[in-house]
mmCIF file of N, CA and C in Angstrom:
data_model
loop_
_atom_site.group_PDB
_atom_site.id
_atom_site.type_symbol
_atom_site.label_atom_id
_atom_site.label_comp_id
_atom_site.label_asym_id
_atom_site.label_seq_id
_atom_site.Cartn_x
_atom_site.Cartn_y
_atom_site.Cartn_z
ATOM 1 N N UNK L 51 39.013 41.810 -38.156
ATOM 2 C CA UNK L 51 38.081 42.879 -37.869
ATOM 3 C C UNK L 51 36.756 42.301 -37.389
ATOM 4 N N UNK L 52 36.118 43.048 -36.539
ATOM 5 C CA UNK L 52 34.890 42.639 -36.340
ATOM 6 C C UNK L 52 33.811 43.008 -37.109
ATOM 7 N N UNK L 53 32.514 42.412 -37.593
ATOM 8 C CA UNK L 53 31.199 42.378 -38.467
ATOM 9 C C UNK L 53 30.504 41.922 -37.123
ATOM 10 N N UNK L 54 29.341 43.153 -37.603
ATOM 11 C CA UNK L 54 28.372 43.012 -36.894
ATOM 12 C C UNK L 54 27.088 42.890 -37.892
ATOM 13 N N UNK L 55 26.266 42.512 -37.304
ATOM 14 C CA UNK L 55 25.065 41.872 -38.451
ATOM 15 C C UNK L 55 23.662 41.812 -37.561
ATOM 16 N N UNK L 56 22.967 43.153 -37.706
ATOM 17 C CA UNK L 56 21.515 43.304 -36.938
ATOM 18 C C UNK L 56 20.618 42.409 -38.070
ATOM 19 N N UNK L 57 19.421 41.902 -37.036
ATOM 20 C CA UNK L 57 18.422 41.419 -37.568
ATOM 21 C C UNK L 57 17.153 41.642 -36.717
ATOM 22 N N UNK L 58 15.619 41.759 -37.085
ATOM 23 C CA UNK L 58 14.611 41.289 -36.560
ATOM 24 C C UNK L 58 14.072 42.801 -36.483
ATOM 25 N N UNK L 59 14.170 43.685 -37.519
ATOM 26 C CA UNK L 59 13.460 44.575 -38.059
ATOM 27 C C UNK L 59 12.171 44.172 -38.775
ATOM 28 N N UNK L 60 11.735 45.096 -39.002
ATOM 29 C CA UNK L 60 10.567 44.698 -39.620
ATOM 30 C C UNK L 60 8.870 45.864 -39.379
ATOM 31 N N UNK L 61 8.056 45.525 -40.038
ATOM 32 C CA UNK L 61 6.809 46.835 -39.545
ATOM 33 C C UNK L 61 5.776 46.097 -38.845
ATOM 34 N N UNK L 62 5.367 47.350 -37.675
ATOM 35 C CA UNK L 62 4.895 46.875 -36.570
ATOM 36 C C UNK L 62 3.856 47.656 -36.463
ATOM 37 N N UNK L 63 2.662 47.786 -35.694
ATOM 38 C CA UNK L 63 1.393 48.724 -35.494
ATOM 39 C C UNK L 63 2.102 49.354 -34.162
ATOM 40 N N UNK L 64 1.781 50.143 -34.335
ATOM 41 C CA UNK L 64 1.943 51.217 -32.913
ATOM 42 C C UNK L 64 1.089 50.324 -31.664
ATOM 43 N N UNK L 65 2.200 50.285 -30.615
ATOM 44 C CA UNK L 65 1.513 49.914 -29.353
ATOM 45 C C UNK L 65 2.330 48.788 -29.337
ATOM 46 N N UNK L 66 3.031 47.925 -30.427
ATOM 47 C CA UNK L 66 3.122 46.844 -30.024
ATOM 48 C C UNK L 66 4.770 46.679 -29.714
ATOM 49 N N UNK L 67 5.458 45.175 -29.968
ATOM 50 C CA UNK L 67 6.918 44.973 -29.732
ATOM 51 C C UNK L 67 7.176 44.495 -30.844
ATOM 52 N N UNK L 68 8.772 44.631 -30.998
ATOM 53 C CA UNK L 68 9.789 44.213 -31.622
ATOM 54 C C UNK L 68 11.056 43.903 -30.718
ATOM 55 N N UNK L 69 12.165 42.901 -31.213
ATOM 56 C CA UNK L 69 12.880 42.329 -30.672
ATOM 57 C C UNK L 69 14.080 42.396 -31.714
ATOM 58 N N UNK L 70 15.090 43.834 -31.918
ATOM 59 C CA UNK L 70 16.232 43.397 -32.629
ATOM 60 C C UNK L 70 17.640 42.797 -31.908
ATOM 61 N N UNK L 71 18.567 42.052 -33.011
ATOM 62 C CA UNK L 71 19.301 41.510 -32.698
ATOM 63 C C UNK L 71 20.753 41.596 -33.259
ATOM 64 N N UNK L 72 21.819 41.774 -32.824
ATOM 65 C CA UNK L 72 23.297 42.653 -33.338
ATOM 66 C C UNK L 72 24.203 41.196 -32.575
ATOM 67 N N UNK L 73 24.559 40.069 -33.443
ATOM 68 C CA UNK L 73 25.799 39.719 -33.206
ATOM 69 C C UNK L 73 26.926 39.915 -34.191
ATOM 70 N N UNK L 74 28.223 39.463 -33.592
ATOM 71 C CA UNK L 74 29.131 39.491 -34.178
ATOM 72 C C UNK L 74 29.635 38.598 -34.766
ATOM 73 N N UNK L 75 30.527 38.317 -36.227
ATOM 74 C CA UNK L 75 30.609 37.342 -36.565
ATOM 75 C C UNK L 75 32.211 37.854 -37.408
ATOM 76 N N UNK L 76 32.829 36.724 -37.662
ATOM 77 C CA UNK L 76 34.269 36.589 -38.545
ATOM 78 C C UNK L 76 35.552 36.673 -37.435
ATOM 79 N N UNK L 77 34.747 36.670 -35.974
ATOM 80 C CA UNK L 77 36.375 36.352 -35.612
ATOM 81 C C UNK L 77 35.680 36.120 -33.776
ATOM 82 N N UNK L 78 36.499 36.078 -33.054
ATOM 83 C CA UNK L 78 36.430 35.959 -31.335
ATOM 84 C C UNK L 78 35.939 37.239 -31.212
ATOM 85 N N UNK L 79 35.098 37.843 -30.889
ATOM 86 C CA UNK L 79 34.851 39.271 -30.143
ATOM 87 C C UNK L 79 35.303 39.911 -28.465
ATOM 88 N N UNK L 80 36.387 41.253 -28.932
ATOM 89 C CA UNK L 80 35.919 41.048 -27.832
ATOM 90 C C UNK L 80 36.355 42.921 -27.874
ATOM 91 N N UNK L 81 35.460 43.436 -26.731
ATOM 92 C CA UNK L 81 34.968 45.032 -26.864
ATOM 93 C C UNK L 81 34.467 45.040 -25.464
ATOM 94 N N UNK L 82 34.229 46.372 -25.382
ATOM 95 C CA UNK L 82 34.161 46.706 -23.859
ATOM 96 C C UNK L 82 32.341 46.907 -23.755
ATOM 97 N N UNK L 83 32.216 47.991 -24.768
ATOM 98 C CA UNK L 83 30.043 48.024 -24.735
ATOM 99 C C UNK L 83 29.660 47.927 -25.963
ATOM 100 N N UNK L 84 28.492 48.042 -26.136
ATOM 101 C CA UNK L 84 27.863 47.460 -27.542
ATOM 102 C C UNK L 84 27.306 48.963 -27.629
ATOM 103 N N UNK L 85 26.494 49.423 -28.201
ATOM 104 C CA UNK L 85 25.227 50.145 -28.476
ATOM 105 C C UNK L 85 23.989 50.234 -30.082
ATOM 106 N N UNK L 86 23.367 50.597 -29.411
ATOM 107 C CA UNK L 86 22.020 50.906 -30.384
ATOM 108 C C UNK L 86 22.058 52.355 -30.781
ATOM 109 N N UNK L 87 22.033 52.804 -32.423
ATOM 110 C CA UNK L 87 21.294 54.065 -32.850
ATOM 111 C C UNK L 87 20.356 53.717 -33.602
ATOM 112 N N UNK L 88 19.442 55.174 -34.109
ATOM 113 C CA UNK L 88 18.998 55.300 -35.372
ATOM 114 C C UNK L 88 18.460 56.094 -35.869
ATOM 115 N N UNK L 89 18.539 55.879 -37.110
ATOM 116 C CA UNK L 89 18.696 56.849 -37.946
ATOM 117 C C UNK L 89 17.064 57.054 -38.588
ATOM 118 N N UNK L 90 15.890 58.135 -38.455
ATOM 119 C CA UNK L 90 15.264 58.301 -39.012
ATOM 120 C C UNK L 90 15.100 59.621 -40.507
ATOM 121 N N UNK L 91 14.400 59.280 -41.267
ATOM 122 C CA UNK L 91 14.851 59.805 -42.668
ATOM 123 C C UNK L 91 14.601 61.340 -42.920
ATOM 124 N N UNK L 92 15.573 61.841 -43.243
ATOM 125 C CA UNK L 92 16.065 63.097 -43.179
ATOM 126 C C UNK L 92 16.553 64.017 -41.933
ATOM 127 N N UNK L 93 16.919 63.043 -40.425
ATOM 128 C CA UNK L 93 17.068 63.470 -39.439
ATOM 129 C C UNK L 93 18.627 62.561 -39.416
ATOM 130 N N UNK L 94 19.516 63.183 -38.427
ATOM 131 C CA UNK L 94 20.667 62.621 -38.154
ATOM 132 C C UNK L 94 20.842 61.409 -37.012
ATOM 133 N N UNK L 95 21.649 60.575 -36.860
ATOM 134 C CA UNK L 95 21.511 59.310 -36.295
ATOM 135 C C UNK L 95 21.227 59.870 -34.926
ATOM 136 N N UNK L 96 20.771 58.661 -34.215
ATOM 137 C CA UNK L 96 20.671 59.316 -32.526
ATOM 138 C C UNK L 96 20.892 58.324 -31.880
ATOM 139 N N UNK L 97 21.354 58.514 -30.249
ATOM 140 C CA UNK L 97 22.083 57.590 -29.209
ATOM 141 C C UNK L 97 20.458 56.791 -28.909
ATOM 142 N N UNK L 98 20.350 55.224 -28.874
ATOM 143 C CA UNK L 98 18.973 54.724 -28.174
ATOM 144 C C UNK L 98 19.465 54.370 -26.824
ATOM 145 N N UNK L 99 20.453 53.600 -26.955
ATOM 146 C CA UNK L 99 20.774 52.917 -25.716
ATOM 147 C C UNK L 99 22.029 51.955 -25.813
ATOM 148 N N UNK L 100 22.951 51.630 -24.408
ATOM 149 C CA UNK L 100 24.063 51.010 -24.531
ATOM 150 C C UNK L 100 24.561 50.568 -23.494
ATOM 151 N N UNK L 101 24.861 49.503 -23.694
ATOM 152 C CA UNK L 101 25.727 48.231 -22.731
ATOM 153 C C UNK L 101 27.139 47.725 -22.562
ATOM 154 N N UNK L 102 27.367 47.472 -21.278
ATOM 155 C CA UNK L 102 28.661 46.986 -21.273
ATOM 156 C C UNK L 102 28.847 45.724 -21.506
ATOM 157 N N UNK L 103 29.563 45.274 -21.744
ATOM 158 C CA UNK L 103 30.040 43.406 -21.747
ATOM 159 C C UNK L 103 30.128 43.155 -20.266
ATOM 160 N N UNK L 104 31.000 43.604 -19.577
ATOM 161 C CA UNK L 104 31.113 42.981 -18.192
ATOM 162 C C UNK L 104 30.636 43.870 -17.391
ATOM 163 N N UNK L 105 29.557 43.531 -16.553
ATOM 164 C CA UNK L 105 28.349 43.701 -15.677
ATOM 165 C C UNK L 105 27.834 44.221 -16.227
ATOM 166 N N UNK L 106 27.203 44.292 -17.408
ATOM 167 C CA UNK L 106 26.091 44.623 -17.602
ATOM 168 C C UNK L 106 25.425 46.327 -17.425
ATOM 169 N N UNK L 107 26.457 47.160 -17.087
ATOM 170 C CA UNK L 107 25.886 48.678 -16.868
ATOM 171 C C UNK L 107 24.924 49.419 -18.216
ATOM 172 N N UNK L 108 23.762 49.557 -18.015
ATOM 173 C CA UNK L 108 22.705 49.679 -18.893
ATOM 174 C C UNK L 108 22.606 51.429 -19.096
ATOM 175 N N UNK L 109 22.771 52.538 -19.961
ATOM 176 C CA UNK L 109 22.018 53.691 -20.292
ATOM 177 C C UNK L 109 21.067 54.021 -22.238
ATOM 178 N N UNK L 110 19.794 54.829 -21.703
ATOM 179 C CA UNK L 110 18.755 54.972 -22.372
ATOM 180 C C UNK L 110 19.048 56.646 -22.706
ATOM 181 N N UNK L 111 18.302 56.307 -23.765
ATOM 182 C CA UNK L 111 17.873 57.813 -24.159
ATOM 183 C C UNK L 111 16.603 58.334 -23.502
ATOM 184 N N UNK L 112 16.283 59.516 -23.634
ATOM 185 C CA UNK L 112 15.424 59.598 -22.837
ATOM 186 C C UNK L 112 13.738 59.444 -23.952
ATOM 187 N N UNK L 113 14.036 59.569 -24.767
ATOM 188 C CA UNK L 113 12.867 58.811 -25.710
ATOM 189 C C UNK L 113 12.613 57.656 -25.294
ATOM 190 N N UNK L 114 13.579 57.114 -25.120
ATOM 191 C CA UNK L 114 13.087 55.447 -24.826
ATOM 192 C C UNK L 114 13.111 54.652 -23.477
ATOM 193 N N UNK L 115 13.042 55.723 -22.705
ATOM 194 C CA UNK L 115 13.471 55.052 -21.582
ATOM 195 C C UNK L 115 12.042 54.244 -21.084
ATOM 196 N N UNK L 116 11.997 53.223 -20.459
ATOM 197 C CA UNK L 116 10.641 52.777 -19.973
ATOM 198 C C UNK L 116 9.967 51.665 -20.996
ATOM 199 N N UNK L 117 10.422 52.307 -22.458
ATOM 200 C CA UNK L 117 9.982 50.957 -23.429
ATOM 201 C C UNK L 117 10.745 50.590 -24.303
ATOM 202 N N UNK L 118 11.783 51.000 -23.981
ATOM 203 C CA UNK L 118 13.032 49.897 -24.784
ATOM 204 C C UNK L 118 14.437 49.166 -23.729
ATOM 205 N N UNK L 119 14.284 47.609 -24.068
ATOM 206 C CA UNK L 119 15.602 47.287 -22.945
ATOM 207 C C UNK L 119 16.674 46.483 -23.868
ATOM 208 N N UNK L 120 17.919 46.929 -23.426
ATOM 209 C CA UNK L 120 18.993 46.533 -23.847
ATOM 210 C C UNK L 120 19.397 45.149 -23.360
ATOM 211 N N UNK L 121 20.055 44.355 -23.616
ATOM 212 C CA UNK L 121 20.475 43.113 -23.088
ATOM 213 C C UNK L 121 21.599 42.437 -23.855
ATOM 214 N N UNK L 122 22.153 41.584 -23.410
ATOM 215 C CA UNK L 122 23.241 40.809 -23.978
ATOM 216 C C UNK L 122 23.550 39.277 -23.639
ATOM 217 N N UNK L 123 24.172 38.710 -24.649
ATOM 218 C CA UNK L 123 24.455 37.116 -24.149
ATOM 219 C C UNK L 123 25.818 37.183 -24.418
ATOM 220 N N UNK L 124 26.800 36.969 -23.634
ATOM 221 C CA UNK L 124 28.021 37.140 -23.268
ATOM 222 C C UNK L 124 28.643 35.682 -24.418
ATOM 223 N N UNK L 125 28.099 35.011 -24.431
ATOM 224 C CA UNK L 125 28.241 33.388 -24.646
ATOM 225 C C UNK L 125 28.213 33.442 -25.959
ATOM 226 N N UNK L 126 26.897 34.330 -26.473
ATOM 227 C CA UNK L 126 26.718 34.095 -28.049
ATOM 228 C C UNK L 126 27.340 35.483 -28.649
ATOM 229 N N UNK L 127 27.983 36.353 -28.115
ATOM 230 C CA UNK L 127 29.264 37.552 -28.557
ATOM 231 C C UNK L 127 27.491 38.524 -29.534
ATOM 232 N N UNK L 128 26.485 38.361 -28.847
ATOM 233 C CA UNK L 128 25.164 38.993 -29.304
ATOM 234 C C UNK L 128 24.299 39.779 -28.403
ATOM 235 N N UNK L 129 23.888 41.410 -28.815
ATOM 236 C CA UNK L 129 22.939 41.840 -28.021
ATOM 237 C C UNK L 129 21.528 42.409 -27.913
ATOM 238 N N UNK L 130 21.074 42.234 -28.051
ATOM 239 C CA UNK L 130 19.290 42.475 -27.971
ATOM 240 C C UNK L 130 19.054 44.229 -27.592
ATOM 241 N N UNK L 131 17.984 44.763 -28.455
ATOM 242 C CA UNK L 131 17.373 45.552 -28.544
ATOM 243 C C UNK L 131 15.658 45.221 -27.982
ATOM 244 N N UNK L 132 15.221 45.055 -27.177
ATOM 245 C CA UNK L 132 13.629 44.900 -27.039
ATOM 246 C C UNK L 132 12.841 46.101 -27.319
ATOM 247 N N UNK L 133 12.236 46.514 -27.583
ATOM 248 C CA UNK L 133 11.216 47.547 -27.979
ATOM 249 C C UNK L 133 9.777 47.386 -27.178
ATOM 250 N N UNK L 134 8.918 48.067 -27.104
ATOM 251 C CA UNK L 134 7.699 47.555 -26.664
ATOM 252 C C UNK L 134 7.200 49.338 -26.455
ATOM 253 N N UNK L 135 5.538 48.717 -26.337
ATOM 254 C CA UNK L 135 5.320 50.434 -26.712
ATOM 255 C C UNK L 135 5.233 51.208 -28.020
ATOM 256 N N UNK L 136 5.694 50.091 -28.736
ATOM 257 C CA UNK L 136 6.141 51.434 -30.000
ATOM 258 C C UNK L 136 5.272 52.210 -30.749
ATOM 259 N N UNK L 137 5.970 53.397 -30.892
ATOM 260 C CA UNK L 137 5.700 54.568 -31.534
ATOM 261 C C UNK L 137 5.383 54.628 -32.353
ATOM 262 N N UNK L 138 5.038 55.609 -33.740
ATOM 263 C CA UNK L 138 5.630 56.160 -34.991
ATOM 264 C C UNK L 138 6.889 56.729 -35.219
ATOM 265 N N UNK L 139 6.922 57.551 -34.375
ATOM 266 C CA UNK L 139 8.122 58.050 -34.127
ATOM 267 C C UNK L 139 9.124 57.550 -33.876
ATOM 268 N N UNK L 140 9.166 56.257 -33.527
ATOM 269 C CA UNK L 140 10.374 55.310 -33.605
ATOM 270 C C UNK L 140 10.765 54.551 -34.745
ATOM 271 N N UNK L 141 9.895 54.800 -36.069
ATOM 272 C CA UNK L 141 10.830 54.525 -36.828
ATOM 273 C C UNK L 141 11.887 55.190 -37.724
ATOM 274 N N UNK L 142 12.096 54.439 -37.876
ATOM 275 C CA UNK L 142 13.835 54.236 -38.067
ATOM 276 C C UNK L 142 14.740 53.130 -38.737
ATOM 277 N N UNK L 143 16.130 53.419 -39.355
ATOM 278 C CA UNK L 143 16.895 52.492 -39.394
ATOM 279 C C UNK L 143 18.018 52.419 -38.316
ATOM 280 N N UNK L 144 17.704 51.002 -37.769
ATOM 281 C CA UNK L 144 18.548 50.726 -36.069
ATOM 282 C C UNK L 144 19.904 50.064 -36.241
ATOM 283 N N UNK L 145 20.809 50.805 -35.566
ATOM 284 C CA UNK L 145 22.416 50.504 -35.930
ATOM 285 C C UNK L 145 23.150 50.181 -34.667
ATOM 286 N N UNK L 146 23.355 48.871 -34.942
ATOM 287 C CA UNK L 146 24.309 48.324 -33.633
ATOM 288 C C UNK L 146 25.711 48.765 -33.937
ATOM 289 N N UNK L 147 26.228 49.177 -32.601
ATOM 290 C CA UNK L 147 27.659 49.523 -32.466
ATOM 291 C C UNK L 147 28.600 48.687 -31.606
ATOM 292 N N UNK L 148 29.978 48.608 -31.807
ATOM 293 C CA UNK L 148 30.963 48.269 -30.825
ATOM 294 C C UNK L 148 32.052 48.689 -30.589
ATOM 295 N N UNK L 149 32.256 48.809 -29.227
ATOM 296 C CA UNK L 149 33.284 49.717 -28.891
ATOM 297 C C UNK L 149 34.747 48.993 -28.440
ATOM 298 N N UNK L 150 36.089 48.847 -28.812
ATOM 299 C CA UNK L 150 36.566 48.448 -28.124
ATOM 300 C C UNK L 150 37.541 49.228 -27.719
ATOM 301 N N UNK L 151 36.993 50.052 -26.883
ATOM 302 C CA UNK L 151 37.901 50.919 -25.768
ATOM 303 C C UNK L 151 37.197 51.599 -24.955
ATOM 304 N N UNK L 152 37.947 51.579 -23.828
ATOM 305 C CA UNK L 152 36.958 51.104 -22.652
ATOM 306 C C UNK L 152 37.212 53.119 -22.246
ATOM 307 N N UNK L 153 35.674 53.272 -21.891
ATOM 308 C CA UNK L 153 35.673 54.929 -21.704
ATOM 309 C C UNK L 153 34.659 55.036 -20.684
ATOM 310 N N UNK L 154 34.792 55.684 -19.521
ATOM 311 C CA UNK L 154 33.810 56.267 -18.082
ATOM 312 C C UNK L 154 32.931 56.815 -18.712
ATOM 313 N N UNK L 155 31.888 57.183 -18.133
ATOM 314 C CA UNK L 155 30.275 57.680 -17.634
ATOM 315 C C UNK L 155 29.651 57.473 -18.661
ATOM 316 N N UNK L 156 28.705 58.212 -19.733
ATOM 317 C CA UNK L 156 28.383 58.134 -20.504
ATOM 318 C C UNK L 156 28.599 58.300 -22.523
ATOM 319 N N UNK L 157 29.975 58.496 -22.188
ATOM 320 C CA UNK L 157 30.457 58.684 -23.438
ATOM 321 C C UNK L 157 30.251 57.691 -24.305
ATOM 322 N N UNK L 158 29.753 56.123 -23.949
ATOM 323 C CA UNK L 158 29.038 55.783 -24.912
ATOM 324 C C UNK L 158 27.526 55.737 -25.943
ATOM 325 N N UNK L 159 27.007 57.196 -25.247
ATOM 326 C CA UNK L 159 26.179 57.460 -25.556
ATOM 327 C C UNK L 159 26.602 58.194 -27.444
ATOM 328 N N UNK L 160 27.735 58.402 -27.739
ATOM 329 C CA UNK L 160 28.396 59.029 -28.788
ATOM 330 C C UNK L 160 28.739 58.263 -29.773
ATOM 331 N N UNK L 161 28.654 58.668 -31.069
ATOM 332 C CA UNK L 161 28.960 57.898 -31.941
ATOM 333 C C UNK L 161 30.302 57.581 -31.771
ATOM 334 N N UNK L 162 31.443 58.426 -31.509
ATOM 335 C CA UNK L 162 32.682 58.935 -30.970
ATOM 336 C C UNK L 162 33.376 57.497 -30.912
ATOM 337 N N UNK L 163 32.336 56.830 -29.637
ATOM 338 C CA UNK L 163 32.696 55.585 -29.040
ATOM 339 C C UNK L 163 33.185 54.499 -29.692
ATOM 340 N N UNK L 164 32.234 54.376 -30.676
ATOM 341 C CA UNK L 164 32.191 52.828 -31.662
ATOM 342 C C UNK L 164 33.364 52.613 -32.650
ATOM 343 N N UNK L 165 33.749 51.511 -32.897
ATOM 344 C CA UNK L 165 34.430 51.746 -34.176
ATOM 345 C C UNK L 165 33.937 50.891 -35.502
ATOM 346 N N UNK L 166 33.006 49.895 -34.476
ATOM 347 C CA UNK L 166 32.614 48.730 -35.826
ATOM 348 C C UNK L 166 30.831 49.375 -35.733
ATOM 349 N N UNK L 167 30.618 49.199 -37.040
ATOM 350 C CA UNK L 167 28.935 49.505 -36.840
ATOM 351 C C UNK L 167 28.582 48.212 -38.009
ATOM 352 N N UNK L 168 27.088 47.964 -37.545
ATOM 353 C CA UNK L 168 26.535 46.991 -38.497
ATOM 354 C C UNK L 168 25.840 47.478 -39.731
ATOM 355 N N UNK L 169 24.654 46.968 -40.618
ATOM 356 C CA UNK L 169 24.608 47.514 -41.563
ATOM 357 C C UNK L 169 23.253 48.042 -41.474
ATOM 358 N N UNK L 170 22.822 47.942 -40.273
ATOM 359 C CA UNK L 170 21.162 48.389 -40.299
ATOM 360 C C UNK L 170 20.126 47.854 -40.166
ATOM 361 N N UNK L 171 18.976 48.130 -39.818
ATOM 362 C CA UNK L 171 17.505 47.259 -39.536
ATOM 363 C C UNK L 171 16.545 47.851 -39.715
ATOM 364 N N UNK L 172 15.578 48.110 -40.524
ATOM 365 C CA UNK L 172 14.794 48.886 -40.754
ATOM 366 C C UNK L 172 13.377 48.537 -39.865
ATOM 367 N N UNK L 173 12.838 49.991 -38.822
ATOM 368 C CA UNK L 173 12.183 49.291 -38.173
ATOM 369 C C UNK L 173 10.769 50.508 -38.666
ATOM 370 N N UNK L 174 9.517 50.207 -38.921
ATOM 371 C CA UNK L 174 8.855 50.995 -39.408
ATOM 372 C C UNK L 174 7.268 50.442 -38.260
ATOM 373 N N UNK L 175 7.052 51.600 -37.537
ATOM 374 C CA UNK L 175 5.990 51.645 -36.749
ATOM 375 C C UNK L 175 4.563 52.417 -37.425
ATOM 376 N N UNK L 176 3.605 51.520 -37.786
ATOM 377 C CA UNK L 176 2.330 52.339 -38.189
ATOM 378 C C UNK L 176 1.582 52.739 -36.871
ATOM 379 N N UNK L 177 0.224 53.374 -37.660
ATOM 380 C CA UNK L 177 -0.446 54.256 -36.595
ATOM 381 C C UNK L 177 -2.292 53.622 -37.274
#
């Protein structure tokens, strides 16, 4: 089975960046896109953003579009969350996903998609 394991949460002042990080670990990975949610408290999880493994096809939420970028290292089976800009309103606990089955347009915008999720990152933006 695959484990996924986010890191590089943490509290930040509004305005500034964070850089989380979702690899995989306990076996060879291999899945078609990754993605980012999260979950803020007493609200239900939400789509941030999500990537493919091969080429790279990138979609955002529209909260975040402009100051958050997705990325990946093919090599290290790991993918990056960048942040910048941040909010209050962006915090949250941030949940990397992986999908391995391969689905058209945006349906990985859905929880639907994933089957492995990690265990969380708590990202807390002051003001």
């Amino acid at each position: 089975q695959v484990q996924l394991v986010e890191s590089g949460g943490g509290l930040v002042q509004a305005g500034g960046s964070l850089r989380l990080s979702c690899a995989a670990s306990g076996r060879t990975f291999i899945g078609y896109a990754m993605g980012w949610f999260r979950q803020a408290p007493g609200k239900e999880r939400e789509f941030v953003a999500t990537i493919r493994w091969s080429g790279g096809n990138t979609y955002y939420a529209d909260a975040v579009k402009g100051r958050f970028t997705i990325s990946r290292d093919n090599a290290k089976n790991t993918v990056y969350l960048q942040m910048n800009s941040l909010k209050p309103e962006d915090t949250a606990v941030y949940f990397c996903a992986a999908s391995i089955t391969s689905y058209s347009g945006s349906f990985y915008t859905s929880e639907r998609a994933y089957l492995y999720w990690g265990q969380g990152t708590q990202v807390t933006v002051s003001s």
